Amino acid sequence: MAIDEDVEELLIMGDSDLIIRQAQGEWETRDVKLIPYMQHVEDLGRQFKSIEFRYIPRCHNELADALATLASMLPYPGNAHIDPLEIQIREKHGYCNTIEAELNVQPWYHDIKRFLKTK
């Protein structure tokens, strides 16, 4: 997609230190199955003016996990265009905006007992 959009500079962020260091050329790729992928990454890299690989520790990557989960839940309709998501950072967590429920003074089995009496 970046190539199709004529992107010249690319920032790639990942939470695998091993993969990031291999892509940067700092570490050698020894797994025979991964060597063709690394060659493909190098070939693609030549099509950009600059590429930066940045390691993001897993504990700082909650947003990527949430987006990956969301993406896996949505059907992708072939070649259709998908608009980018607008993400806002709130001051409070979402659960802070929930409605407070009234305290139930009845015991947990109250509904079952009522059902058995009234059928």
Coordinates of C-alpha atoms in Angstrom, one line a residue, residues 9-85:
E9 CA 9.8 7.6 4.0
L10 CA 8.6 4.7 6.1
L11 CA 8.5 4.1 9.9
I12 CA 7.9 0.5 10.8
M13 CA 7.2 -0.3 14.5
G14 CA 7.1 -3.7 15.9
D15 CA 7.1 -5.5 19.3
S16 CA 9.5 -8.3 18.4
D17 CA 13.0 -7.1 19.1
L18 CA 14.4 -10.1 17.2
I19 CA 12.5 -9.2 14.0
I20 CA 13.3 -5.5 14.2
R21 CA 17.0 -6.2 14.7
Q22 CA 17.0 -8.7 11.8
A23 CA 15.2 -6.2 9.5
Q24 CA 17.8 -3.5 10.5
G25 CA 20.6 -5.9 9.6
E26 CA 22.0 -5.8 13.1
W27 CA 21.3 -9.6 13.6
E28 CA 21.6 -12.4 11.1
T29 CA 18.5 -14.4 10.1
R30 CA 19.4 -18.0 10.5
D31 CA 16.0 -19.7 10.2
V32 CA 15.8 -21.1 6.7
K33 CA 12.1 -20.4 6.5
L34 CA 12.6 -16.7 7.3
I35 CA 15.4 -16.0 4.8
P36 CA 13.1 -15.5 1.8
Y37 CA 11.0 -13.1 3.8
M38 CA 14.0 -11.1 4.9
Q39 CA 15.1 -10.9 1.2
H40 CA 11.7 -9.7 0.3
V41 CA 11.9 -7.0 3.0
E42 CA 15.3 -5.9 1.6
D43 CA 13.9 -5.8 -2.0
L44 CA 10.9 -3.7 -0.9
G45 CA 13.2 -1.4 1.1
R46 CA 15.0 -0.3 -2.0
Q47 CA 11.8 1.3 -3.2
F48 CA 11.8 3.9 -0.4
K49 CA 14.0 6.9 0.2
S50 CA 14.4 5.9 3.9
I51 CA 13.0 3.2 6.2
E52 CA 13.2 3.2 10.0
F53 CA 12.5 0.2 12.1
R54 CA 11.5 1.0 15.7
Y55 CA 11.1 -1.5 18.5
I56 CA 8.1 -0.9 20.8
P57 CA 8.1 -3.0 24.0
R58 CA 5.0 -5.2 24.2
C59 CA 3.9 -3.5 27.5
H60 CA 3.7 -0.2 25.6
N61 CA 1.8 -1.6 22.6
E62 CA -1.8 -1.9 23.9
L63 CA -3.1 0.1 21.0
A64 CA -1.7 -2.2 18.4
D65 CA -3.1 -5.2 20.2
A66 CA -6.6 -3.6 20.3
L67 CA -6.4 -2.6 16.6
A68 CA -5.3 -6.2 15.7
T69 CA -8.2 -7.6 17.6
L70 CA -10.6 -5.2 16.0
A71 CA -9.2 -6.0 12.5
S72 CA -9.6 -9.7 13.1
M73 CA -13.3 -9.2 13.9
L74 CA -14.2 -7.2 10.9
P75 CA -14.8 -8.8 7.4
Y76 CA -12.7 -7.2 4.7
P77 CA -14.7 -6.8 1.5
G78 CA -12.1 -7.5 -1.2
N79 CA -10.8 -4.3 -2.8
A80 CA -13.1 -1.9 -1.0
H81 CA -11.6 1.2 0.5
I82 CA -11.6 1.3 4.3
D83 CA -11.5 4.8 5.9
P84 CA -8.8 5.3 8.6
L85 CA -9.9 5.2 12.2

